[in-house]
mmCIF file of C-alpha atoms in Angstrom:
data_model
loop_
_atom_site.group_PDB
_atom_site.id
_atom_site.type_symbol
_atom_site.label_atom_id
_atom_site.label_comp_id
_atom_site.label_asym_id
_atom_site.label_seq_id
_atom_site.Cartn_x
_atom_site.Cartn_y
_atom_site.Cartn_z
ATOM 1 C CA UNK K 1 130.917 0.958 -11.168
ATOM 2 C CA UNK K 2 127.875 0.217 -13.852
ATOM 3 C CA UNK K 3 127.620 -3.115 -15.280
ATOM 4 C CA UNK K 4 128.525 -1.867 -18.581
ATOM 5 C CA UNK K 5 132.436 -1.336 -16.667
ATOM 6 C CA UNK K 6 132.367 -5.135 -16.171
ATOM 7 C CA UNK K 7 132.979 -8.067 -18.749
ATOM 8 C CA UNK K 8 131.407 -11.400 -17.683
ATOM 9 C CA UNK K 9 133.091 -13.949 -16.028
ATOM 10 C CA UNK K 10 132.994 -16.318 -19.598
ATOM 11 C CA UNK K 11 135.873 -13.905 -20.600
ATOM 12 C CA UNK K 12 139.049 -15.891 -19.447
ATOM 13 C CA UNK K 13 142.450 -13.475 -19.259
ATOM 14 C CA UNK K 14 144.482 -14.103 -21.453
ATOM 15 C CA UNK K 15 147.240 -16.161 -21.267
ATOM 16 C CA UNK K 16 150.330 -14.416 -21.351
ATOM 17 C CA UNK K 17 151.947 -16.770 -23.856
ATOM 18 C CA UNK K 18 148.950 -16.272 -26.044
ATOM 19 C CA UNK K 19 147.735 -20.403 -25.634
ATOM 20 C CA UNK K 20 143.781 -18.902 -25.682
ATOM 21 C CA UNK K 21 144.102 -16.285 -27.656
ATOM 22 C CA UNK K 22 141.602 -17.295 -30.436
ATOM 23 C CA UNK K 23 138.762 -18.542 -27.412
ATOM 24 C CA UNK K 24 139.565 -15.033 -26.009
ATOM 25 C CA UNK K 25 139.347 -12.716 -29.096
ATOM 26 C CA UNK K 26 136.050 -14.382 -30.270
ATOM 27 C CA UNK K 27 133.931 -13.945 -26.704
ATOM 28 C CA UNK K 28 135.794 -10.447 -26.065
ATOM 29 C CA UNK K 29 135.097 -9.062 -29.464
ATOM 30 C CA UNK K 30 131.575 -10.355 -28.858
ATOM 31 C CA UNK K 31 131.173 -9.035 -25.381
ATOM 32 C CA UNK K 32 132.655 -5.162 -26.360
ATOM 33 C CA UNK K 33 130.106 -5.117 -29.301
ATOM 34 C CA UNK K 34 127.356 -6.337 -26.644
ATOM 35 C CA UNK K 35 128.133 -2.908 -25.028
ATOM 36 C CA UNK K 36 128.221 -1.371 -27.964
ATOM 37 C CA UNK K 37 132.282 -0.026 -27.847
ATOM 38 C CA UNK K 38 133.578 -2.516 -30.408
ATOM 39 C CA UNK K 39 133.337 1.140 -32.499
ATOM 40 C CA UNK K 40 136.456 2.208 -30.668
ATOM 41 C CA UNK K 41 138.438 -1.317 -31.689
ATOM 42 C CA UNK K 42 137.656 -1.447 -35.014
ATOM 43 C CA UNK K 43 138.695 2.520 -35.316
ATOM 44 C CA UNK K 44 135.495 3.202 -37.366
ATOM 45 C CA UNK K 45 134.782 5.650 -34.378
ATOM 46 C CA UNK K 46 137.103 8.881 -33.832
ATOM 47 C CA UNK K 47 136.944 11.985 -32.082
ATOM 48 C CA UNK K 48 134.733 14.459 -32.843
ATOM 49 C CA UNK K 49 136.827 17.301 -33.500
ATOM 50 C CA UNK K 50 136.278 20.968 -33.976
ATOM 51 C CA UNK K 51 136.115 21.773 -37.928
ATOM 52 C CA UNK K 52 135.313 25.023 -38.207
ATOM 53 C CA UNK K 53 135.136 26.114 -41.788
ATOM 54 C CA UNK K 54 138.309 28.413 -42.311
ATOM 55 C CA UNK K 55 137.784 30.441 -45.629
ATOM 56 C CA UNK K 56 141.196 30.513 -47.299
ATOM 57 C CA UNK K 57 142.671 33.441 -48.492
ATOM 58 C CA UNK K 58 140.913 35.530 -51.684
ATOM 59 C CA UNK K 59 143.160 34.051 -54.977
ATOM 60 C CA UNK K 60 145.551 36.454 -56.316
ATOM 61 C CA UNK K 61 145.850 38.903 -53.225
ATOM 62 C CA UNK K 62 149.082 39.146 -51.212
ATOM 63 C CA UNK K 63 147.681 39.488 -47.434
ATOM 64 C CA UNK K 64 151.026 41.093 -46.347
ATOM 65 C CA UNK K 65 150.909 43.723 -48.921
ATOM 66 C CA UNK K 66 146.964 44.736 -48.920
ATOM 67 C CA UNK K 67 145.909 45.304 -45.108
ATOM 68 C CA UNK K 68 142.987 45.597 -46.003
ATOM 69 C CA UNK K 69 142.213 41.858 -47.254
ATOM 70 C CA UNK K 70 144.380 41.067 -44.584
ATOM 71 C CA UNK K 71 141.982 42.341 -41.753
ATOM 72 C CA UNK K 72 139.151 41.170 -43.784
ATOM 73 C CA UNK K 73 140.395 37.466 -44.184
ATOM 74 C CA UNK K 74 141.329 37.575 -40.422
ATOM 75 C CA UNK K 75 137.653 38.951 -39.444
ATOM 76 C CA UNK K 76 136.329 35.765 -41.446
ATOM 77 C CA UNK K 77 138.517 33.104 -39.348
ATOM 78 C CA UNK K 78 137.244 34.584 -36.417
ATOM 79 C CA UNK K 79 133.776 34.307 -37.159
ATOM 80 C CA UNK K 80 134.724 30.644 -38.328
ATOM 81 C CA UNK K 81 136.156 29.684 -35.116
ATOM 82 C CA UNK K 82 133.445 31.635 -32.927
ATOM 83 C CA UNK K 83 130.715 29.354 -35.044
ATOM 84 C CA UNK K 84 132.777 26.174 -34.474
ATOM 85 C CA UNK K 85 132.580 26.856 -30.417
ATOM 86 C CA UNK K 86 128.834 27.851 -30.150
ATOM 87 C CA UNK K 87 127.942 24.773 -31.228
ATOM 88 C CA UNK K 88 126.106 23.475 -28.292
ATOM 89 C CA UNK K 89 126.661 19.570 -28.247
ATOM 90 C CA UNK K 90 130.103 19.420 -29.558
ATOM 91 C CA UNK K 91 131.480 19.551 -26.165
ATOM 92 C CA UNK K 92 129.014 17.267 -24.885
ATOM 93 C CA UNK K 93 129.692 15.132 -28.067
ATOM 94 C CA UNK K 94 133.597 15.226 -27.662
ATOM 95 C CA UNK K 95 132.958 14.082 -23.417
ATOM 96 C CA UNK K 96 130.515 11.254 -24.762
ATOM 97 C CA UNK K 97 133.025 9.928 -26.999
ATOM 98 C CA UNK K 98 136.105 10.582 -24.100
ATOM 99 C CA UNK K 99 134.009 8.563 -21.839
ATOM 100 C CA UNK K 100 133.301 5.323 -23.929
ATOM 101 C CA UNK K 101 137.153 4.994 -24.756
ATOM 102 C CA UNK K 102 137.784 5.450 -21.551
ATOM 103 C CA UNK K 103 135.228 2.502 -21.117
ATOM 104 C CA UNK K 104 136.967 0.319 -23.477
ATOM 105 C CA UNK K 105 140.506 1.146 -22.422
ATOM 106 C CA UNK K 106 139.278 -0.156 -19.157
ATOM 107 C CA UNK K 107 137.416 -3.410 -20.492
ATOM 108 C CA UNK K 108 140.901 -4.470 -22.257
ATOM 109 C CA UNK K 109 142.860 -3.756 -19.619
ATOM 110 C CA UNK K 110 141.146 -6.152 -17.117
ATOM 111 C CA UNK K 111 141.713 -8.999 -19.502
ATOM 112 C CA UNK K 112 145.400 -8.918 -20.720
ATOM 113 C CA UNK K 113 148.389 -9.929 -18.941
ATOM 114 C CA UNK K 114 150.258 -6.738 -17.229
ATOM 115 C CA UNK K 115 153.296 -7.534 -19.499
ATOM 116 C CA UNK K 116 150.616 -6.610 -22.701
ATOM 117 C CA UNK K 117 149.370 -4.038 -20.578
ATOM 118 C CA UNK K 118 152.982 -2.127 -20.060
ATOM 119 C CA UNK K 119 153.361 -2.686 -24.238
ATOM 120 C CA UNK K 120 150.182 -0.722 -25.017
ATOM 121 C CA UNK K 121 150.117 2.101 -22.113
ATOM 122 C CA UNK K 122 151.767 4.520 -23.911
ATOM 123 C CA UNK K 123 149.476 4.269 -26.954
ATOM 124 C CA UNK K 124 147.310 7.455 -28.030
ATOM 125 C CA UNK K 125 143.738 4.959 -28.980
ATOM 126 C CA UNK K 126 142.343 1.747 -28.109
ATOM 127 C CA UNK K 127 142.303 0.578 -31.665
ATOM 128 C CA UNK K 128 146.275 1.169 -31.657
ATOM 129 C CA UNK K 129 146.233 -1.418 -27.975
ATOM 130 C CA UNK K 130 143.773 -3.213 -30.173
ATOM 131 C CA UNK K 131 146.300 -4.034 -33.235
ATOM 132 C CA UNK K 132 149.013 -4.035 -30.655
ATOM 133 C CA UNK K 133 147.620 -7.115 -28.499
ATOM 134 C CA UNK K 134 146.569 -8.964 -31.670
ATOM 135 C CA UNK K 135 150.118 -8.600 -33.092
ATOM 136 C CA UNK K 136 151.692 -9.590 -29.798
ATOM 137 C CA UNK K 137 149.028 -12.924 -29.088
ATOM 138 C CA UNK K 138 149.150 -13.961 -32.753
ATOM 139 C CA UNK K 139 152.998 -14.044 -32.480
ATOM 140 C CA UNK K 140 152.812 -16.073 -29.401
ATOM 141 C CA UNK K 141 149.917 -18.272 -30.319
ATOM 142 C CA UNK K 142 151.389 -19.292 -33.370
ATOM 143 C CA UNK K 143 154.915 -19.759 -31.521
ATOM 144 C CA UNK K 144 153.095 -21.477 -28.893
ATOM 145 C CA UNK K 145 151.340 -23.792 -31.615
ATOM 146 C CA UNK K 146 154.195 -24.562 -33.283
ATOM 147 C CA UNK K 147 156.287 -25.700 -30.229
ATOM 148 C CA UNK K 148 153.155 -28.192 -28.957
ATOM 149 C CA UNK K 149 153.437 -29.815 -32.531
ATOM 150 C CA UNK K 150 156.533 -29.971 -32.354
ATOM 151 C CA UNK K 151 156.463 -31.925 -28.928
ATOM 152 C CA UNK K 152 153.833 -34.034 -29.743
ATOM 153 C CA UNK K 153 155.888 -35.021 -33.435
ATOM 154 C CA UNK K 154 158.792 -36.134 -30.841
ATOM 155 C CA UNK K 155 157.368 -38.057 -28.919
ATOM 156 C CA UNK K 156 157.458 -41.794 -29.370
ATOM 157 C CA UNK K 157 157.018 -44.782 -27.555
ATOM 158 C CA UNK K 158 160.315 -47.570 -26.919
ATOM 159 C CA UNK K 159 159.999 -50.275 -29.564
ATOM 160 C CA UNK K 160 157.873 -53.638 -28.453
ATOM 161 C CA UNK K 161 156.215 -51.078 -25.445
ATOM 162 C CA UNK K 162 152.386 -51.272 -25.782
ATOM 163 C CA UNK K 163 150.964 -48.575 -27.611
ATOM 164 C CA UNK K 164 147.462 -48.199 -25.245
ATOM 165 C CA UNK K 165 150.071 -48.067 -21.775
ATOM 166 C CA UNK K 166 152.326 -45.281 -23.689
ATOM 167 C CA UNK K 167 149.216 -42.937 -24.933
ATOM 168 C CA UNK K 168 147.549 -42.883 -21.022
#
């Protein structure tokens, strides 16, 4: 596999009660844009899609009764769609795209915990595992914050016990 399949070891996985999630977001988001995928997070990168200009219908002519305009419009979709599929790098353009969210699918996937993994399998893009394991981490972190405060807050030390023994 190319070294672009890889994240560096300075990525730790992620904890699956979501303790590192804020170390982990920061040096993953910055390793994915390092390869250039961060494109397919963010969602400002979709799927080139065939968009073949269909002419719509002439105005004020019933297709079903006037056969005529009705072969006519038909003739024009087909020439739409026929012009859509000779385009020569939209397939290569589509596999290009395919690949790099493949890519990036991958790249998450070795980080998270398989319990995050089995919550965002069934999702269509990477930006929808994307919001998925920032929803689920945030949740956690913030659960996980919230219980360590509150264990520290109960903790105290017996009355008359020395302060500096208690803290070590």
């Amino acid at each position: 596999m190319s070294d672009n399949a890889n994240l560096p070891s300075s990525i730790p996985l992620l904890d699956s009660n979501g303790d590192n999630w804020t170390s982990f977001s920061l040096r993953f988001i910055d390793a994915v844009r390092a390869k250039k995928l961060w494109k397919h997070f963010d969602g400002s990168s979709v799927r080139p899609e065939s968009s073949p200009v269909i002419p719509a219908p002439p105005a004020g002519i019933d297709l079903t009764e006037n056969t005529q305009a009705a072969e006519a419009h038909a003739q024009a979709v087909r020439q739409a769609v026929a012009r859509a599929k000779e385009d020569p790098d939209f397939l290569h353009r589509q596999q290009v795209w395919d690949d790099e969210e493949y890519l990036a699918a991958y790249l998450l996937s070795q980080r998270i915990p398989d319990s995050v993994l089995i919550l965002t399998r069934g999702l269509p893009t990477v930006r929808a595992r994307w919001l998925r394991v920032n929803e689920e981490m945030t949740y956690k972190s913030m659960h996980a914050r919230t219980s360590m405060l509150n264990d520290f807050l109960d903790m105290k030390s017996e009355k008359g016990q020395d302060v500096r023994e208690f803290l070590n």
